[in-house]
PDB file of C-alpha atoms in Angstrom:
ATOM      1  CA  ASP Q   8     107.101 139.178  86.552  1.00  0.00           C
ATOM      2  CA  ALA Q   9     103.674 137.613  86.317  1.00  0.00           C
ATOM      3  CA  GLY Q  10     103.308 134.176  87.803  1.00  0.00           C
ATOM      4  CA  VAL Q  11     101.048 131.473  86.457  1.00  0.00           C
ATOM      5  CA  THR Q  12      97.616 132.805  85.548  1.00  0.00           C
ATOM      6  CA  GLN Q  13      94.433 130.876  84.909  1.00  0.00           C
ATOM      7  CA  SER Q  14      91.036 131.770  83.549  1.00  0.00           C
ATOM      8  CA  PRO Q  15      88.247 131.770  84.370  1.00  0.00           C
ATOM      9  CA  THR Q  16      88.411 131.707  88.170  1.00  0.00           C
ATOM     10  CA  HIS Q  17      85.017 130.053  88.517  1.00  0.00           C
ATOM     11  CA  LEU Q  18      82.746 128.228  86.115  1.00  0.00           C
ATOM     12  CA  ILE Q  19      79.364 126.532  86.330  1.00  0.00           C
ATOM     13  CA  LYS Q  20      78.327 123.985  83.701  1.00  0.00           C
ATOM     14  CA  THR Q  21      75.679 121.307  83.355  1.00  0.00           C
ATOM     15  CA  ARG Q  22      76.174 117.625  82.674  1.00  0.00           C
ATOM     16  CA  GLY Q  23      77.030 116.817  79.084  1.00  0.00           C
ATOM     17  CA  GLN Q  24      78.446 120.227  78.299  1.00  0.00           C
ATOM     18  CA  GLN Q  25      81.996 120.966  77.270  1.00  0.00           C
ATOM     19  CA  VAL Q  26      84.425 123.331  79.001  1.00  0.00           C
ATOM     20  CA  THR Q  27      87.745 124.980  78.142  1.00  0.00           C
ATOM     21  CA  LEU Q  28      90.117 126.224  80.812  1.00  0.00           C
ATOM     22  CA  ARG Q  29      93.125 128.405  80.072  1.00  0.00           C
ATOM     23  CA  CYS Q  30      96.575 128.790  81.570  1.00  0.00           C
ATOM     24  CA  SER Q  31      99.457 131.165  80.967  1.00  0.00           C
ATOM     25  CA  PRO Q  32     102.757 129.920  82.377  1.00  0.00           C
ATOM     26  CA  LYS Q  33     105.261 131.879  84.382  1.00  0.00           C
ATOM     27  CA  SER Q  34     107.573 133.939  82.223  1.00  0.00           C
ATOM     28  CA  GLY Q  35     110.436 131.811  80.936  1.00  0.00           C
ATOM     29  CA  HIS Q  36     108.672 128.496  81.536  1.00  0.00           C
ATOM     30  CA  ASP Q  37     108.034 126.119  78.670  1.00  0.00           C
ATOM     31  CA  THR Q  38     106.284 123.201  80.331  1.00  0.00           C
ATOM     32  CA  VAL Q  39     102.688 123.169  81.546  1.00  0.00           C
ATOM     33  CA  SER Q  40     101.021 120.523  83.675  1.00  0.00           C
ATOM     34  CA  TRP Q  41      97.345 120.239  84.564  1.00  0.00           C
ATOM     35  CA  TYR Q  42      95.898 118.801  87.764  1.00  0.00           C
ATOM     36  CA  GLN Q  43      92.433 118.043  89.085  1.00  0.00           C
ATOM     37  CA  GLN Q  44      91.861 118.549  92.792  1.00  0.00           C
ATOM     38  CA  ALA Q  45      88.613 117.301  94.257  1.00  0.00           C
ATOM     39  CA  LEU Q  46      87.459 118.780  97.562  1.00  0.00           C
ATOM     40  CA  GLY Q  47      89.558 117.461 100.415  1.00  0.00           C
ATOM     41  CA  GLN Q  48      91.923 115.569  98.128  1.00  0.00           C
ATOM     42  CA  GLY Q  49      95.393 116.151  96.812  1.00  0.00           C
ATOM     43  CA  PRO Q  50      95.860 117.197  93.189  1.00  0.00           C
ATOM     44  CA  GLN Q  51      95.736 114.413  90.598  1.00  0.00           C
ATOM     45  CA  PHE Q  52      98.000 114.681  87.564  1.00  0.00           C
ATOM     46  CA  ILE Q  53      96.053 114.966  84.284  1.00  0.00           C
ATOM     47  CA  PHE Q  54      98.751 115.593  81.695  1.00  0.00           C
ATOM     48  CA  GLN Q  55     101.814 117.628  80.857  1.00  0.00           C
ATOM     49  CA  TYR Q  56     102.590 119.627  77.713  1.00  0.00           C
ATOM     50  CA  TYR Q  57     105.986 120.475  76.348  1.00  0.00           C
ATOM     51  CA  GLU Q  58     106.847 121.799  72.888  1.00  0.00           C
ATOM     52  CA  GLU Q  59     103.137 121.826  72.013  1.00  0.00           C
ATOM     53  CA  GLU Q  60     102.801 118.095  72.564  1.00  0.00           C
ATOM     54  CA  GLU Q  61     101.339 115.979  75.323  1.00  0.00           C
ATOM     55  CA  ARG Q  62     104.390 114.450  76.955  1.00  0.00           C
ATOM     56  CA  GLN Q  63     102.858 112.564  79.858  1.00  0.00           C
ATOM     57  CA  ARG Q  64      99.350 111.625  80.869  1.00  0.00           C
ATOM     58  CA  GLY Q  65      97.799 110.517  84.120  1.00  0.00           C
ATOM     59  CA  ASN Q  66      94.870 108.181  84.588  1.00  0.00           C
ATOM     60  CA  PHE Q  67      92.173 110.344  83.013  1.00  0.00           C
ATOM     61  CA  PRO Q  68      89.749 109.425  80.191  1.00  0.00           C
ATOM     62  CA  ASP Q  69      89.956 110.786  76.685  1.00  0.00           C
ATOM     63  CA  ARG Q  70      87.238 113.293  77.559  1.00  0.00           C
ATOM     64  CA  PHE Q  71      90.126 115.288  78.963  1.00  0.00           C
ATOM     65  CA  SER Q  72      92.259 116.809  76.251  1.00  0.00           C
ATOM     66  CA  GLY Q  73      94.621 119.701  75.984  1.00  0.00           C
ATOM     67  CA  HIS Q  74      96.666 121.921  73.824  1.00  0.00           C
ATOM     68  CA  GLN Q  75      99.792 124.024  74.120  1.00  0.00           C
ATOM     69  CA  PHE Q  76     100.369 127.044  71.943  1.00  0.00           C
ATOM     70  CA  PRO Q  77     103.648 128.408  70.551  1.00  0.00           C
ATOM     71  CA  ASN Q  78     103.727 131.008  73.330  1.00  0.00           C
ATOM     72  CA  TYR Q  79     103.624 128.091  75.850  1.00  0.00           C
ATOM     73  CA  SER Q  80     100.131 128.916  77.088  1.00  0.00           C
ATOM     74  CA  SER Q  81      97.818 125.956  77.384  1.00  0.00           C
ATOM     75  CA  GLU Q  82      94.176 124.912  77.356  1.00  0.00           C
ATOM     76  CA  LEU Q  83      92.432 122.058  79.103  1.00  0.00           C
ATOM     77  CA  ASN Q  84      89.248 120.806  77.441  1.00  0.00           C
ATOM     78  CA  VAL Q  85      86.753 118.506  79.084  1.00  0.00           C
ATOM     79  CA  ASN Q  86      83.933 117.020  77.012  1.00  0.00           C
ATOM     80  CA  ALA Q  87      80.683 115.403  78.108  1.00  0.00           C
ATOM     81  CA  LEU Q  88      80.966 116.773  81.632  1.00  0.00           C
ATOM     82  CA  LEU Q  89      80.005 114.562  84.554  1.00  0.00           C
ATOM     83  CA  LEU Q  90      79.032 115.596  88.055  1.00  0.00           C
ATOM     84  CA  GLY Q  91      82.299 114.041  89.243  1.00  0.00           C
ATOM     85  CA  ASP Q  92      84.286 116.494  87.154  1.00  0.00           C
ATOM     86  CA  SER Q  93      83.474 119.206  89.690  1.00  0.00           C
ATOM     87  CA  ALA Q  94      86.831 120.196  91.141  1.00  0.00           C
ATOM     88  CA  LEU Q  95      89.570 122.793  91.320  1.00  0.00           C
ATOM     89  CA  TYR Q  96      91.676 122.575  88.165  1.00  0.00           C
ATOM     90  CA  LEU Q  97      95.240 123.643  88.702  1.00  0.00           C
ATOM     91  CA  CYS Q  98      97.816 124.558  86.129  1.00  0.00           C
ATOM     92  CA  ALA Q  99     101.516 124.425  86.957  1.00  0.00           C
ATOM     93  CA  SER Q 100     104.416 125.605  84.868  1.00  0.00           C
ATOM     94  CA  SER Q 101     108.084 124.740  84.956  1.00  0.00           C
ATOM     95  CA  ASP Q 102     111.289 125.255  83.034  1.00  0.00           C
ATOM     96  CA  SER Q 103     112.286 121.985  81.413  1.00  0.00           C
ATOM     97  CA  GLY Q 104     115.915 123.005  81.634  1.00  0.00           C
ATOM     98  CA  LEU Q 105     115.851 123.546  85.390  1.00  0.00           C
ATOM     99  CA  GLY Q 106     114.181 120.355  86.496  1.00  0.00           C
ATOM    100  CA  PRO Q 107     110.857 119.697  88.133  1.00  0.00           C
ATOM    101  CA  THR Q 108     110.218 122.804  90.256  1.00  0.00           C
ATOM    102  CA  GLN Q 109     106.640 123.757  89.460  1.00  0.00           C
ATOM    103  CA  TYR Q 110     104.795 126.972  90.092  1.00  0.00           C
ATOM    104  CA  PHE Q 111     101.054 126.686  90.456  1.00  0.00           C
ATOM    105  CA  GLY Q 112      98.354 129.033  89.316  1.00  0.00           C
ATOM    106  CA  PRO Q 113      95.377 129.973  91.478  1.00  0.00           C
ATOM    107  CA  GLY Q 114      93.159 127.389  89.809  1.00  0.00           C
ATOM    108  CA  THR Q 115      89.765 127.345  88.136  1.00  0.00           C
ATOM    109  CA  ARG Q 116      86.859 126.144  90.255  1.00  0.00           C
ATOM    110  CA  LEU Q 117      84.490 124.103  88.064  1.00  0.00           C
ATOM    111  CA  LEU Q 118      81.042 123.137  89.269  1.00  0.00           C
ATOM    112  CA  VAL Q 119      79.011 120.690  87.195  1.00  0.00           C
ATOM    113  CA  LEU Q 120      75.287 120.615  87.943  1.00  0.00           C
TER     114      LEU Q 120
ATOM    115  CA  LYS E  19     101.792 101.688  92.608  1.00  0.00           C
ATOM    116  CA  ASN E  20     103.371 104.980  93.675  1.00  0.00           C
ATOM    117  CA  GLN E  21     101.707 106.333  96.787  1.00  0.00           C
ATOM    118  CA  VAL E  22     102.189 109.197  99.218  1.00  0.00           C
ATOM    119  CA  GLU E  23     100.538 108.951 102.611  1.00  0.00           C
ATOM    120  CA  GLN E  24     100.315 111.895 104.990  1.00  0.00           C
ATOM    121  CA  SER E  25      99.467 112.091 108.653  1.00  0.00           C
ATOM    122  CA  PRO E  26      97.702 113.353 110.532  1.00  0.00           C
ATOM    123  CA  GLN E  27      94.784 114.136 108.244  1.00  0.00           C
ATOM    124  CA  SER E  28      94.043 117.250 110.284  1.00  0.00           C
ATOM    125  CA  LEU E  29      95.654 119.061 113.192  1.00  0.00           C
ATOM    126  CA  ILE E  30      94.603 121.886 115.487  1.00  0.00           C
ATOM    127  CA  ILE E  31      97.218 123.776 117.504  1.00  0.00           C
ATOM    128  CA  LEU E  32      97.484 127.009 119.453  1.00  0.00           C
ATOM    129  CA  GLU E  33      99.326 129.982 118.077  1.00  0.00           C
ATOM    130  CA  GLY E  34     102.993 129.940 119.028  1.00  0.00           C
ATOM    131  CA  LYS E  35     103.209 126.159 119.354  1.00  0.00           C
ATOM    132  CA  ASN E  36     105.315 123.870 117.195  1.00  0.00           C
ATOM    133  CA  CYS E  37     104.019 120.962 115.135  1.00  0.00           C
ATOM    134  CA  THR E  38     105.297 118.184 112.898  1.00  0.00           C
ATOM    135  CA  LEU E  39     103.587 116.728 109.854  1.00  0.00           C
ATOM    136  CA  GLN E  40     104.486 113.316 108.440  1.00  0.00           C
ATOM    137  CA  CYS E  41     104.809 111.940 104.917  1.00  0.00           C
ATOM    138  CA  ASN E  42     105.498 108.317 103.917  1.00  0.00           C
ATOM    139  CA  TYR E  43     105.953 107.349 100.303  1.00  0.00           C
ATOM    140  CA  THR E  44     106.456 104.324  98.088  1.00  0.00           C
ATOM    141  CA  VAL E  45     107.505 106.230  94.960  1.00  0.00           C
ATOM    142  CA  SER E  46     110.444 104.601  93.223  1.00  0.00           C
ATOM    143  CA  PRO E  47     112.701 105.608  91.646  1.00  0.00           C
ATOM    144  CA  PHE E  48     112.886 108.861  93.512  1.00  0.00           C
ATOM    145  CA  SER E  49     113.811 112.272  92.110  1.00  0.00           C
ATOM    146  CA  ASN E  50     112.784 114.757  94.769  1.00  0.00           C
ATOM    147  CA  LEU E  51     110.327 115.476  97.559  1.00  0.00           C
ATOM    148  CA  ARG E  52     108.548 118.769  98.020  1.00  0.00           C
ATOM    149  CA  TRP E  53     106.289 120.262 100.629  1.00  0.00           C
ATOM    150  CA  TYR E  54     103.624 122.702  99.497  1.00  0.00           C
ATOM    151  CA  LYS E  55     101.333 125.011 101.443  1.00  0.00           C
ATOM    152  CA  GLN E  56      97.868 125.433  99.990  1.00  0.00           C
ATOM    153  CA  ASP E  57      95.451 128.035 101.282  1.00  0.00           C
ATOM    154  CA  THR E  58      91.784 127.232 100.783  1.00  0.00           C
ATOM    155  CA  GLY E  59      90.744 127.715  97.154  1.00  0.00           C
ATOM    156  CA  ARG E  60      94.231 128.725  96.073  1.00  0.00           C
ATOM    157  CA  GLY E  61      97.035 127.003  94.197  1.00  0.00           C
ATOM    158  CA  PRO E  62      99.808 125.268  96.179  1.00  0.00           C
ATOM    159  CA  VAL E  63     102.946 127.260  96.993  1.00  0.00           C
ATOM    160  CA  SER E  64     106.281 125.477  97.314  1.00  0.00           C
ATOM    161  CA  LEU E  65     107.907 125.523 100.757  1.00  0.00           C
ATOM    162  CA  THR E  66     110.868 123.161 100.384  1.00  0.00           C
ATOM    163  CA  ILE E  67     112.357 120.763  97.874  1.00  0.00           C
ATOM    164  CA  MET E  68     114.832 117.999  98.675  1.00  0.00           C
ATOM    165  CA  THR E  69     116.710 115.577  96.476  1.00  0.00           C
ATOM    166  CA  PHE E  70     117.793 112.080  97.386  1.00  0.00           C
ATOM    167  CA  SER E  71     121.064 113.250  98.918  1.00  0.00           C
ATOM    168  CA  GLU E  72     119.581 115.922 101.180  1.00  0.00           C
ATOM    169  CA  ASN E  73     118.192 115.106 104.608  1.00  0.00           C
ATOM    170  CA  THR E  74     117.083 118.532 105.810  1.00  0.00           C
ATOM    171  CA  LYS E  75     115.988 121.813 104.276  1.00  0.00           C
ATOM    172  CA  SER E  76     114.754 124.954 105.997  1.00  0.00           C
ATOM    173  CA  ASN E  77     112.634 127.851 104.824  1.00  0.00           C
ATOM    174  CA  GLY E  78     112.119 130.301 107.652  1.00  0.00           C
ATOM    175  CA  ARG E  79     109.989 128.639 110.319  1.00  0.00           C
ATOM    176  CA  TYR E  80     109.523 125.562 108.121  1.00  0.00           C
ATOM    177  CA  THR E  81     112.041 122.707 108.316  1.00  0.00           C
ATOM    178  CA  ALA E  82     111.669 119.573 106.226  1.00  0.00           C
ATOM    179  CA  THR E  83     113.556 116.339 106.841  1.00  0.00           C
ATOM    180  CA  LEU E  84     113.996 113.353 104.559  1.00  0.00           C
ATOM    181  CA  ASP E  85     115.031 109.776 105.268  1.00  0.00           C
ATOM    182  CA  ALA E  86     115.356 108.178 101.848  1.00  0.00           C
ATOM    183  CA  ASP E  87     116.129 104.775 103.386  1.00  0.00           C
ATOM    184  CA  THR E  88     112.826 104.556 105.241  1.00  0.00           C
ATOM    185  CA  LYS E  89     111.025 106.714 102.647  1.00  0.00           C
ATOM    186  CA  GLN E  90     109.782 109.148 105.241  1.00  0.00           C
ATOM    187  CA  SER E  91     109.696 112.914 105.418  1.00  0.00           C
ATOM    188  CA  SER E  92     108.488 115.387 107.997  1.00  0.00           C
ATOM    189  CA  LEU E  93     107.669 119.077 107.972  1.00  0.00           C
ATOM    190  CA  HIS E  94     108.270 120.893 111.249  1.00  0.00           C
ATOM    191  CA  ILE E  95     106.643 124.261 111.815  1.00  0.00           C
ATOM    192  CA  THR E  96     108.123 126.388 114.575  1.00  0.00           C
ATOM    193  CA  ALA E  97     106.301 129.105 116.535  1.00  0.00           C
ATOM    194  CA  SER E  98     103.103 128.720 114.530  1.00  0.00           C
ATOM    195  CA  GLN E  99     101.164 131.751 113.366  1.00  0.00           C
ATOM    196  CA  LEU E 100      97.519 132.179 112.425  1.00  0.00           C
ATOM    197  CA  SER E 101      98.589 132.520 108.793  1.00  0.00           C
ATOM    198  CA  ASP E 102      99.994 128.987 108.923  1.00  0.00           C
ATOM    199  CA  SER E 103      96.425 127.673 108.797  1.00  0.00           C
ATOM    200  CA  ALA E 104      96.322 125.816 105.482  1.00  0.00           C
ATOM    201  CA  SER E 105      96.678 122.413 103.885  1.00  0.00           C
ATOM    202  CA  TYR E 106     100.232 121.065 103.683  1.00  0.00           C
ATOM    203  CA  ILE E 107     100.864 118.705 100.807  1.00  0.00           C
ATOM    204  CA  CYS E 108     103.767 116.317 100.355  1.00  0.00           C
ATOM    205  CA  VAL E 109     104.719 115.637  96.736  1.00  0.00           C
ATOM    206  CA  VAL E 110     107.170 112.971  95.622  1.00  0.00           C
ATOM    207  CA  THR E 111     108.443 113.044  92.063  1.00  0.00           C
ATOM    208  CA  ALA E 112     109.836 110.223  89.992  1.00  0.00           C
ATOM    209  CA  PRO E 113     111.844 110.816  86.857  1.00  0.00           C
ATOM    210  CA  PHE E 114     110.415 109.449  83.651  1.00  0.00           C
ATOM    211  CA  GLY E 115     112.001 108.537  80.371  1.00  0.00           C
ATOM    212  CA  ALA E 116     115.589 108.552  79.211  1.00  0.00           C
ATOM    213  CA  SER E 117     117.970 110.897  80.995  1.00  0.00           C
ATOM    214  CA  GLY E 118     115.303 111.848  83.486  1.00  0.00           C
ATOM    215  CA  GLY E 119     112.819 113.012  80.896  1.00  0.00           C
ATOM    216  CA  SER E 120     109.670 114.526  82.300  1.00  0.00           C
ATOM    217  CA  TYR E 121     108.839 114.377  85.971  1.00  0.00           C
ATOM    218  CA  ILE E 122     105.702 112.684  87.249  1.00  0.00           C
ATOM    219  CA  PRO E 123     104.623 113.914  90.679  1.00  0.00           C
ATOM    220  CA  THR E 124     102.557 111.939  93.155  1.00  0.00           C
ATOM    221  CA  PHE E 125     100.654 114.099  95.608  1.00  0.00           C
ATOM    222  CA  GLY E 126      99.588 113.231  99.116  1.00  0.00           C
ATOM    223  CA  ARG E 127      96.098 114.189 100.260  1.00  0.00           C
ATOM    224  CA  GLY E 128      97.506 116.817 102.563  1.00  0.00           C
ATOM    225  CA  THR E 129      97.320 117.635 106.263  1.00  0.00           C
ATOM    226  CA  SER E 130      94.851 120.341 107.182  1.00  0.00           C
ATOM    227  CA  LEU E 131      96.393 122.570 109.862  1.00  0.00           C
ATOM    228  CA  ILE E 132      94.333 125.009 111.902  1.00  0.00           C
ATOM    229  CA  VAL E 133      96.114 127.468 114.178  1.00  0.00           C
ATOM    230  CA  HIS E 134      93.942 128.963 116.904  1.00  0.00           C
ATOM    231  CA  PRO E 135      94.728 132.224 118.713  1.00  0.00           C
TER     232      PRO E 135
END
């Protein structure tokens, strides 16, 4: 049973570019949450997707957008990249019917130059 | 504002010793509290999860306690091993929306633990 997978593992972009990160949830999970973790900080909640819709959103600008597909996989898009967007982006999946237990993926390390 | 504060920020101990990490929170209402272990550059892995009515939960050498009245939790690690070197993150979750709805977690900044041989 595959856990949460994310791609790519590492990414380097320049300011102003756009990036798309991908996440496949754990088998049987229907809810995907995205987090940004700056170096030395705890993860910050970006948003959560359920039934292909954004259900909750943290304090992030509209440059951060997402999508969930019918197979429950998800994408995180960031437009007009800033240096401060450099971070580890974590995806977590959960089963809406079983409560809030989340399983995290390994993350995508984004570096903006 | 919901906050989770962890202490100490970092900790160095010798292999075989015990240690205790602290977590104070202001999240309200409260759904559950979890402790995660995060190795450098990896995603967090859940160690324990406790609801409002639970005051202790063990997972091998890890024992978490919860005092919902004082809004404090601790994670005790017994007989530490080199592989325990990691960041330990406290996460408090509040329910959202009708009938619980979705769950919004608030993460602490973590305690960085280094175990020396």
